[in-house]
Short mmCIF file of C-alpha atoms in Angstrom, two decimals:
data_model
loop_
_atom_site.label_atom_id
_atom_site.label_comp_id
_atom_site.label_asym_id
_atom_site.label_seq_id
_atom_site.Cartn_x
_atom_site.Cartn_y
_atom_site.Cartn_z
CA MET A 1 119.50 90.68 103.13
CA GLY A 2 119.13 88.38 100.19
CA GLY A 3 115.82 88.50 98.36
CA VAL A 4 114.66 91.76 99.93
CA ARG A 5 114.09 94.90 97.89
CA ARG A 6 112.22 98.13 98.32
CA LEU A 7 108.86 98.27 96.53
CA ARG A 8 108.46 100.99 93.95
CA VAL A 9 105.08 102.60 94.55
CA SER A 10 103.47 105.86 93.52
CA HIS A 11 102.09 106.65 96.99
CA ALA A 12 103.09 106.14 100.60
CA PHE A 13 100.15 103.89 101.41
CA HIS A 14 99.11 103.56 105.08
CA SER A 15 100.87 106.82 105.97
CA VAL A 16 99.80 110.36 106.80
CA LEU A 17 100.59 111.23 103.16
CA MET A 18 97.33 109.50 102.19
CA GLU A 19 95.18 111.88 104.28
CA PRO A 20 94.44 114.38 101.46
CA MET A 21 92.72 111.76 99.30
CA LEU A 22 90.64 109.97 101.93
CA ALA A 23 87.49 112.12 101.71
CA GLU A 24 87.31 111.87 97.93
CA PHE A 25 88.09 108.15 98.08
CA GLY A 26 85.18 107.70 100.49
CA GLU A 27 82.88 109.62 98.14
CA VAL A 28 83.84 107.38 95.22
CA LEU A 29 83.36 104.26 97.33
CA ALA A 30 79.91 105.47 98.35
CA SER A 31 78.83 104.80 94.76
CA VAL A 32 79.97 101.16 94.95
CA SER A 33 77.64 98.36 96.01
CA PHE A 34 79.39 95.97 98.36
CA GLY A 35 78.12 92.44 98.80
CA VAL A 36 78.35 90.08 101.73
CA PRO A 37 81.47 87.91 101.31
CA ARG A 38 80.65 84.41 100.07
CA PHE A 39 83.68 82.86 101.73
CA GLY A 40 85.74 83.59 104.80
CA TRP A 41 88.83 85.74 104.52
CA VAL A 42 91.16 87.51 106.89
CA SER A 43 91.52 91.27 107.03
CA THR A 44 94.95 92.86 107.32
CA LEU A 45 93.15 95.91 108.71
CA THR A 46 91.67 94.13 111.72
CA GLY A 47 93.86 91.04 111.85
CA GLY A 48 90.80 88.81 112.09
CA LEU A 49 88.13 87.13 110.02
CA VAL A 50 85.97 89.62 108.17
CA SER A 51 82.30 90.08 108.81
CA GLY A 52 79.84 92.85 108.02
CA GLU A 53 82.47 95.59 108.40
CA VAL A 54 83.54 95.10 104.77
CA LEU A 55 80.14 96.41 103.66
CA ASP A 56 80.97 99.80 105.14
CA VAL A 57 82.77 102.50 103.14
CA GLY A 58 84.68 103.47 106.28
CA TYR A 59 86.35 100.06 106.39
CA TRP A 60 87.89 100.59 102.95
CA VAL A 61 88.93 104.16 103.72
CA ARG A 62 90.66 102.89 106.87
CA GLN A 63 92.35 100.21 104.74
CA VAL A 64 94.22 102.96 102.88
CA ARG A 65 95.42 104.88 105.93
CA GLU A 66 95.83 102.51 108.87
CA PRO A 67 98.72 100.10 109.50
CA VAL A 68 98.72 96.64 107.97
CA LEU A 69 98.30 94.02 110.70
CA PHE A 70 100.03 91.32 108.72
CA ALA A 71 101.32 89.28 111.68
CA ASP A 72 97.86 89.34 113.30
CA ALA A 73 96.27 88.26 110.02
CA VAL A 74 98.75 85.41 109.58
CA GLY A 75 98.16 84.35 113.19
CA CYS A 76 94.44 84.30 112.55
CA CYS A 77 94.95 82.15 109.45
CA VAL A 78 97.19 79.73 111.32
CA GLY A 79 94.69 79.51 114.17
CA TRP A 80 91.82 78.95 111.78
CA VAL A 81 93.66 76.24 109.83
CA CYS A 82 94.91 74.53 113.01
CA GLY A 83 91.42 74.63 114.49
CA ARG A 84 89.91 73.05 111.40
CA LEU A 85 92.66 70.44 111.24
CA TRP A 86 92.17 69.59 114.94
CA ARG A 87 88.41 69.15 114.44
CA TRP A 88 89.07 66.93 111.41
CA VAL A 89 91.50 64.74 113.38
CA ARG A 90 89.14 64.45 116.36
CA MET A 91 86.28 63.35 114.10
CA ARG A 92 88.41 60.46 112.82
CA CYS A 93 89.70 59.20 116.18
#
């Protein structure tokens, strides 16, 4: 396939190989103060718009280990953009 290449990374993110570091990662994150997002964004962990879950340490620990829901996240973005565009068009008709 043209334009496709394997990423060179130091860890097998989102795999069972990350398990040994999760507890310590959670401990480090517990010292971080998370704020409420000031703008909407889509999570590749949940595949939907984020809400209060990003304030929880567990969310970020899960981000390291669980699968990336890229297609769901893209679908959410498309739906959000199409919904906004549709509302904009209806307001002008």
